[in-house]
């Protein structure tokens, strides 16, 4: 679930209306920058690309939200969320070697933005704890969510933050809690699949012909359900390659099942080649409505499944390649 929680937080806040009628000034210095161009954006309504000099500095002024709104500053694939409004004159420094940990704002609007930077770190830390929490009983999980929400509220109440930002944040805490509880319940449903013989598939193989789950009997099978348009799926690819390399030659097969629709079939074919995807690359016969996908109740991706040599489900919602929990699990199983 890496980054999903943080992306959800950004998504629910980006739904607030933004009227571009005023001006904000940003003066930024980035150590060890990733690129020569920085992107500043706000949903689909605003996007600005700014060149950065050899010292890692740039300054820009643009029309901002009338009452205040959220913007993203991105250097390559790394980014941070900012709250900007009329009259803000901010200086931002950061080092890409420890991106979020080094963000410091000064100037008008610094209190709100330093808070958002700290919240991003706090959310990321909590997300790292989620894998273990998803294995806890419901009471423990709900208690952890309640404590997080109470802490989030305590960090904005009475702190003198801009009223618009507070109005954005307060309902988001309830939505975050509901989002994670729904995800937890999906995990519980997935656990009911564990220990039973897995539903099968018989899908087109990128290398030619078709591959059935039964063809892999006798080996562990780690399945990645993904799509070419799925950002979080693509973010897992480098980690998946490392896991594949670690267990190369061992008693395990790595299978990736695309749930792309037919219109993206050629895109899938090309991406497998361009990204040098390993393992067994399959294309689901009816995307989201494929029998195998429906049997596991998959309604969001990426989704990972681990099946044993006997064909029985070990984990119906397995850890991601980017999680240390996956290698911990596989180290105890795969020889």
One Martini backbone bead per residue (centre of mass of N, CA, C, O) as a GRO file, in nm:
protein
  335
    1UNK     BB    1   0.052   0.067   0.008
    2UNK     BB    2   0.243   0.247  -0.099
    3UNK     BB    3   0.135   0.592  -0.092
    4UNK     BB    4  -0.175   0.575  -0.084
    5UNK     BB    5  -0.236   0.743   0.166
    6UNK     BB    6  -0.106   1.008   0.064
    7UNK     BB    7  -0.265   1.029  -0.202
    8UNK     BB    8  -0.541   1.043  -0.071
    9UNK     BB    9  -0.500   1.307   0.081
   10UNK     BB   10  -0.449   1.480  -0.175
   11UNK     BB   11  -0.715   1.414  -0.327
   12UNK     BB   12  -0.928   1.528  -0.123
   13UNK     BB   13  -0.808   1.823  -0.126
   14UNK     BB   14  -0.825   1.886  -0.446
   15UNK     BB   15  -1.150   1.935  -0.443
   16UNK     BB   16  -1.111   2.221  -0.390
   17UNK     BB   17  -1.172   2.525  -0.469
   18UNK     BB   18  -1.012   2.745  -0.729
   19UNK     BB   19  -0.933   3.100  -0.744
   20UNK     BB   20  -0.746   3.278  -0.984
   21UNK     BB   21  -0.653   3.618  -0.841
   22UNK     BB   22  -0.359   3.596  -0.722
   23UNK     BB   23  -0.041   3.623  -0.536
   24UNK     BB   24   0.267   3.429  -0.537
   25UNK     BB   25   0.585   3.362  -0.369
   26UNK     BB   26   0.883   3.171  -0.475
   27UNK     BB   27   1.182   3.054  -0.295
   28UNK     BB   28   1.417   2.810  -0.414
   29UNK     BB   29   1.632   2.548  -0.259
   30UNK     BB   30   1.814   2.269  -0.413
   31UNK     BB   31   1.972   1.994  -0.316
   32UNK     BB   32   2.041   1.758  -0.531
   33UNK     BB   33   1.900   1.766  -0.788
   34UNK     BB   34   1.726   1.589  -1.042
   35UNK     BB   35   1.660   1.853  -1.214
   36UNK     BB   36   1.600   2.149  -1.434
   37UNK     BB   37   1.286   2.104  -1.358
   38UNK     BB   38   1.003   2.249  -1.211
   39UNK     BB   39   0.683   2.151  -1.076
   40UNK     BB   40   0.372   2.333  -1.058
   41UNK     BB   41   0.056   2.224  -0.908
   42UNK     BB   42  -0.327   2.209  -0.950
   43UNK     BB   43  -0.437   1.971  -1.060
   44UNK     BB   44  -0.603   2.079  -1.368
   45UNK     BB   45  -0.570   2.414  -1.336
   46UNK     BB   46  -0.244   2.398  -1.273
   47UNK     BB   47   0.075   2.467  -1.457
   48UNK     BB   48   0.433   2.493  -1.381
   49UNK     BB   49   0.748   2.554  -1.534
   50UNK     BB   50   1.080   2.565  -1.378
   51UNK     BB   51   1.383   2.677  -1.387
   52UNK     BB   52   1.706   2.562  -1.267
   53UNK     BB   53   1.994   2.631  -1.144
   54UNK     BB   54   2.316   2.528  -1.056
   55UNK     BB   55   2.235   2.599  -0.741
   56UNK     BB   56   1.922   2.521  -0.702
   57UNK     BB   57   1.759   2.781  -0.808
   58UNK     BB   58   1.436   2.957  -0.765
   59UNK     BB   59   1.189   3.197  -0.897
   60UNK     BB   60   0.831   3.263  -0.838
   61UNK     BB   61   0.530   3.410  -0.987
   62UNK     BB   62   0.173   3.367  -0.916
   63UNK     BB   63  -0.141   3.279  -0.946
   64UNK     BB   64  -0.360   3.222  -0.685
   65UNK     BB   65  -0.559   3.145  -0.450
   66UNK     BB   66  -0.786   3.333  -0.298
   67UNK     BB   67  -0.828   3.132  -0.019
   68UNK     BB   68  -0.673   2.882  -0.078
   69UNK     BB   69  -0.441   2.612  -0.177
   70UNK     BB   70  -0.328   2.319  -0.331
   71UNK     BB   71   0.012   2.218  -0.405
   72UNK     BB   72   0.265   2.090  -0.629
   73UNK     BB   73   0.610   2.000  -0.585
   74UNK     BB   74   0.834   1.887  -0.851
   75UNK     BB   75   1.127   1.660  -0.856
   76UNK     BB   76   1.042   1.463  -1.049
   77UNK     BB   77   0.918   1.205  -0.839
   78UNK     BB   78   0.940   1.421  -0.633
   79UNK     BB   79   0.733   1.566  -0.359
   80UNK     BB   80   0.519   1.845  -0.243
   81UNK     BB   81   0.287   1.993  -0.029
   82UNK     BB   82   0.109   2.305  -0.068
   83UNK     BB   83   0.004   2.615   0.085
   84UNK     BB   84  -0.162   2.871  -0.110
   85UNK     BB   85  -0.181   3.239  -0.109
   86UNK     BB   86  -0.246   3.546  -0.073
   87UNK     BB   87   0.076   3.695   0.001
   88UNK     BB   88   0.273   3.481  -0.025
   89UNK     BB   89   0.629   3.455   0.100
   90UNK     BB   90   0.844   3.195   0.012
   91UNK     BB   91   1.097   2.986   0.163
   92UNK     BB   92   1.269   2.699   0.021
   93UNK     BB   93   1.431   2.408   0.162
   94UNK     BB   94   1.621   2.124   0.017
   95UNK     BB   95   1.711   1.764   0.011
   96UNK     BB   96   1.703   1.487  -0.197
   97UNK     BB   97   1.835   1.271  -0.007
   98UNK     BB   98   1.603   1.395   0.216
   99UNK     BB   99   1.342   1.525   0.131
  100UNK     BB  100   1.119   1.550   0.362
  101UNK     BB  101   1.327   1.593   0.608
  102UNK     BB  102   1.440   1.895   0.475
  103UNK     BB  103   1.196   2.069   0.492
  104UNK     BB  104   1.194   2.440   0.477
  105UNK     BB  105   1.011   2.719   0.591
  106UNK     BB  106   0.989   3.072   0.508
  107UNK     BB  107   0.763   3.302   0.599
  108UNK     BB  108   0.473   3.360   0.459
  109UNK     BB  109   0.326   3.041   0.538
  110UNK     BB  110   0.516   2.846   0.707
  111UNK     BB  111   0.335   2.703   0.914
  112UNK     BB  112   0.156   2.544   0.718
  113UNK     BB  113   0.395   2.405   0.553
  114UNK     BB  114   0.545   2.267   0.785
  115UNK     BB  115   0.308   2.093   0.862
  116UNK     BB  116   0.275   1.935   0.593
  117UNK     BB  117   0.557   1.809   0.603
  118UNK     BB  118   0.513   1.657   0.874
  119UNK     BB  119   0.263   1.495   0.787
  120UNK     BB  120   0.398   1.331   0.563
  121UNK     BB  121   0.588   1.182   0.756
  122UNK     BB  122   0.372   1.064   0.945
  123UNK     BB  123   0.217   0.906   0.725
  124UNK     BB  124   0.453   0.730   0.632
  125UNK     BB  125   0.498   0.592   0.903
  126UNK     BB  126   0.213   0.472   0.928
  127UNK     BB  127   0.224   0.306   0.666
  128UNK     BB  128   0.452   0.114   0.768
  129UNK     BB  129   0.248  -0.003   0.998
  130UNK     BB  130   0.007  -0.131   0.837
  131UNK     BB  131   0.091  -0.419   0.771
  132UNK     BB  132   0.066  -0.510   1.069
  133UNK     BB  133  -0.225  -0.404   1.128
  134UNK     BB  134  -0.374  -0.592   0.916
  135UNK     BB  135  -0.315  -0.846   1.128
  136UNK     BB  136  -0.504  -0.738   1.319
  137UNK     BB  137  -0.751  -0.680   1.500
  138UNK     BB  138  -1.017  -0.472   1.486
  139UNK     BB  139  -0.974  -0.319   1.754
  140UNK     BB  140  -0.677  -0.241   1.704
  141UNK     BB  141  -0.719  -0.091   1.439
  142UNK     BB  142  -0.925   0.122   1.538
  143UNK     BB  143  -0.740   0.239   1.758
  144UNK     BB  144  -0.518   0.342   1.566
  145UNK     BB  145  -0.701   0.535   1.406
  146UNK     BB  146  -0.799   0.709   1.644
  147UNK     BB  147  -0.519   0.810   1.731
  148UNK     BB  148  -0.444   0.947   1.469
  149UNK     BB  149  -0.681   1.145   1.452
  150UNK     BB  150  -0.629   1.285   1.724
  151UNK     BB  151  -0.346   1.386   1.645
  152UNK     BB  152  -0.422   1.549   1.396
  153UNK     BB  153  -0.611   1.746   1.544
  154UNK     BB  154  -0.403   1.854   1.760
  155UNK     BB  155  -0.213   1.991   1.524
  156UNK     BB  156  -0.452   2.225   1.448
  157UNK     BB  157  -0.563   2.306   1.707
  158UNK     BB  158  -0.484   2.626   1.803
  159UNK     BB  159  -0.242   2.718   1.573
  160UNK     BB  160  -0.329   2.949   1.356
  161UNK     BB  161  -0.430   2.853   1.104
  162UNK     BB  162  -0.563   2.866   0.821
  163UNK     BB  163  -0.897   2.830   0.769
  164UNK     BB  164  -0.896   2.681   0.498
  165UNK     BB  165  -0.711   2.449   0.579
  166UNK     BB  166  -0.879   2.343   0.816
  167UNK     BB  167  -1.135   2.281   0.640
  168UNK     BB  168  -0.986   2.064   0.479
  169UNK     BB  169  -0.875   1.871   0.708
  170UNK     BB  170  -1.100   1.772   0.895
  171UNK     BB  171  -1.258   1.581   0.690
  172UNK     BB  172  -1.008   1.408   0.606
  173UNK     BB  173  -0.983   1.233   0.862
  174UNK     BB  174  -1.246   1.074   0.821
  175UNK     BB  175  -1.177   0.966   0.536
  176UNK     BB  176  -0.925   0.812   0.610
  177UNK     BB  177  -1.055   0.619   0.811
  178UNK     BB  178  -1.254   0.490   0.610
  179UNK     BB  179  -1.053   0.396   0.398
  180UNK     BB  180  -0.892   0.201   0.592
  181UNK     BB  181  -1.130   0.029   0.687
  182UNK     BB  182  -1.210  -0.078   0.411
  183UNK     BB  183  -0.935  -0.210   0.354
  184UNK     BB  184  -0.943  -0.403   0.594
  185UNK     BB  185  -1.201  -0.556   0.503
  186UNK     BB  186  -1.071  -0.664   0.245
  187UNK     BB  187  -0.858  -0.829   0.390
  188UNK     BB  188  -1.053  -1.018   0.536
  189UNK     BB  189  -1.175  -1.138   0.278
  190UNK     BB  190  -0.905  -1.252   0.169
  191UNK     BB  191  -0.848  -1.459   0.404
  192UNK     BB  192  -1.073  -1.666   0.310
  193UNK     BB  193  -0.880  -1.781   0.075
  194UNK     BB  194  -0.698  -1.910   0.268
  195UNK     BB  195  -0.620  -2.265   0.215
  196UNK     BB  196  -0.723  -2.275  -0.069
  197UNK     BB  197  -0.786  -2.345  -0.376
  198UNK     BB  198  -0.714  -2.182  -0.644
  199UNK     BB  199  -0.811  -2.014  -0.872
  200UNK     BB  200  -0.800  -1.998  -1.212
  201UNK     BB  201  -0.606  -1.961  -1.521
  202UNK     BB  202  -0.604  -1.861  -1.894
  203UNK     BB  203  -0.349  -1.678  -2.038
  204UNK     BB  204  -0.186  -1.467  -2.219
  205UNK     BB  205   0.140  -1.479  -2.341
  206UNK     BB  206   0.386  -1.270  -2.440
  207UNK     BB  207   0.562  -1.522  -2.567
  208UNK     BB  208   0.321  -1.712  -2.607
  209UNK     BB  209   0.037  -1.827  -2.575
  210UNK     BB  210  -0.067  -2.005  -2.282
  211UNK     BB  211  -0.136  -1.973  -1.919
  212UNK     BB  212  -0.163  -2.178  -1.642
  213UNK     BB  213  -0.165  -2.241  -1.314
  214UNK     BB  214  -0.108  -2.553  -1.344
  215UNK     BB  215   0.177  -2.514  -1.484
  216UNK     BB  216   0.298  -2.422  -1.175
  217UNK     BB  217   0.299  -2.669  -1.032
  218UNK     BB  218   0.542  -2.696  -0.753
  219UNK     BB  219   0.529  -2.386  -0.714
  220UNK     BB  220   0.568  -2.084  -0.634
  221UNK     BB  221   0.329  -1.798  -0.662
  222UNK     BB  222   0.377  -1.463  -0.768
  223UNK     BB  223   0.124  -1.215  -0.797
  224UNK     BB  224   0.070  -0.942  -1.032
  225UNK     BB  225  -0.174  -0.694  -1.034
  226UNK     BB  226  -0.210  -0.485  -1.327
  227UNK     BB  227  -0.136  -0.166  -1.510
  228UNK     BB  228  -0.026   0.076  -1.730
  229UNK     BB  229  -0.193   0.325  -1.570
  230UNK     BB  230  -0.057   0.243  -1.291
  231UNK     BB  231   0.142   0.405  -1.081
  232UNK     BB  232   0.189   0.209  -0.834
  233UNK     BB  233   0.268  -0.027  -1.016
  234UNK     BB  234   0.522   0.102  -1.147
  235UNK     BB  235   0.670   0.155  -0.871
  236UNK     BB  236   0.715  -0.170  -0.822
  237UNK     BB  237   0.906  -0.278  -1.045
  238UNK     BB  238   1.196  -0.243  -0.925
  239UNK     BB  239   1.133  -0.429  -0.680
  240UNK     BB  240   1.052  -0.682  -0.837
  241UNK     BB  241   1.326  -0.725  -0.976
  242UNK     BB  242   1.484  -0.775  -0.712
  243UNK     BB  243   1.323  -1.021  -0.620
  244UNK     BB  244   1.373  -1.195  -0.867
  245UNK     BB  245   1.684  -1.199  -0.835
  246UNK     BB  246   1.698  -1.327  -0.548
  247UNK     BB  247   1.507  -1.594  -0.665
  248UNK     BB  248   1.678  -1.705  -0.871
  249UNK     BB  249   1.634  -2.055  -0.915
  250UNK     BB  250   1.399  -2.095  -0.749
  251UNK     BB  251   1.080  -2.213  -0.612
  252UNK     BB  252   0.972  -1.962  -0.819
  253UNK     BB  253   0.708  -1.765  -0.962
  254UNK     BB  254   0.660  -1.474  -1.168
  255UNK     BB  255   0.340  -1.308  -1.202
  256UNK     BB  256   0.185  -1.096  -1.450
  257UNK     BB  257  -0.141  -0.933  -1.449
  258UNK     BB  258  -0.326  -0.778  -1.683
  259UNK     BB  259  -0.619  -0.532  -1.670
  260UNK     BB  260  -0.636  -0.438  -1.936
  261UNK     BB  261  -0.778  -0.327  -2.199
  262UNK     BB  262  -0.795  -0.372  -2.534
  263UNK     BB  263  -0.695  -0.076  -2.607
  264UNK     BB  264  -0.411  -0.158  -2.428
  265UNK     BB  265  -0.262  -0.399  -2.554
  266UNK     BB  266  -0.019  -0.267  -2.706
  267UNK     BB  267   0.090  -0.121  -2.461
  268UNK     BB  268   0.160  -0.377  -2.307
  269UNK     BB  269   0.352  -0.505  -2.510
  270UNK     BB  270   0.557  -0.263  -2.505
  271UNK     BB  271   0.614  -0.239  -2.195
  272UNK     BB  272   0.746  -0.510  -2.147
  273UNK     BB  273   0.990  -0.428  -2.323
  274UNK     BB  274   1.076  -0.136  -2.227
  275UNK     BB  275   1.089  -0.246  -1.907
  276UNK     BB  276   1.194  -0.531  -1.881
  277UNK     BB  277   1.000  -0.758  -1.803
  278UNK     BB  278   0.965  -1.019  -1.604
  279UNK     BB  279   0.870  -1.319  -1.602
  280UNK     BB  280   0.521  -1.372  -1.629
  281UNK     BB  281   0.329  -1.235  -1.896
  282UNK     BB  282  -0.014  -1.143  -1.862
  283UNK     BB  283  -0.354  -1.137  -2.017
  284UNK     BB  284  -0.652  -1.073  -1.936
  285UNK     BB  285  -0.953  -1.159  -2.082
  286UNK     BB  286  -1.160  -0.946  -1.881
  287UNK     BB  287  -1.016  -0.800  -1.690
  288UNK     BB  288  -1.208  -0.720  -1.418
  289UNK     BB  289  -1.411  -0.974  -1.520
  290UNK     BB  290  -1.238  -1.187  -1.451
  291UNK     BB  291  -1.257  -1.468  -1.271
  292UNK     BB  292  -0.997  -1.438  -1.100
  293UNK     BB  293  -1.045  -1.146  -1.008
  294UNK     BB  294  -1.327  -1.191  -0.876
  295UNK     BB  295  -1.250  -1.417  -0.673
  296UNK     BB  296  -1.052  -1.193  -0.516
  297UNK     BB  297  -1.186  -0.907  -0.508
  298UNK     BB  298  -1.065  -0.710  -0.727
  299UNK     BB  299  -1.067  -0.324  -0.708
  300UNK     BB  300  -0.748  -0.285  -0.674
  301UNK     BB  301  -0.428  -0.137  -0.764
  302UNK     BB  302  -0.213  -0.322  -0.658
  303UNK     BB  303  -0.197  -0.691  -0.648
  304UNK     BB  304  -0.103  -0.960  -0.426
  305UNK     BB  305  -0.017  -1.315  -0.471
  306UNK     BB  306   0.019  -1.629  -0.285
  307UNK     BB  307   0.115  -1.953  -0.405
  308UNK     BB  308   0.146  -2.279  -0.368
  309UNK     BB  309   0.256  -2.588  -0.484
  310UNK     BB  310  -0.054  -2.701  -0.424
  311UNK     BB  311  -0.251  -2.439  -0.504
  312UNK     BB  312  -0.265  -2.280  -0.246
  313UNK     BB  313  -0.347  -2.016  -0.055
  314UNK     BB  314  -0.145  -1.800   0.135
  315UNK     BB  315  -0.186  -1.501  -0.007
  316UNK     BB  316  -0.443  -1.277  -0.109
  317UNK     BB  317  -0.271  -1.020   0.032
  318UNK     BB  318   0.022  -0.942  -0.035
  319UNK     BB  319   0.309  -0.818  -0.020
  320UNK     BB  320   0.507  -0.598  -0.146
  321UNK     BB  321   0.811  -0.557  -0.294
  322UNK     BB  322   0.873  -0.292  -0.106
  323UNK     BB  323   0.845  -0.498   0.124
  324UNK     BB  324   1.004  -0.670   0.379
  325UNK     BB  325   0.779  -0.887   0.425
  326UNK     BB  326   0.825  -1.054   0.173
  327UNK     BB  327   1.116  -1.165   0.221
  328UNK     BB  328   1.049  -1.289   0.492
  329UNK     BB  329   0.851  -1.494   0.377
  330UNK     BB  330   1.023  -1.626   0.146
  331UNK     BB  331   1.267  -1.720   0.319
  332UNK     BB  332   1.070  -1.943   0.468
  333UNK     BB  333   0.996  -2.102   0.179
  334UNK     BB  334   1.221  -2.062  -0.028
  335UNK     BB  335   1.476  -2.291  -0.193
   0.00000   0.00000   0.00000
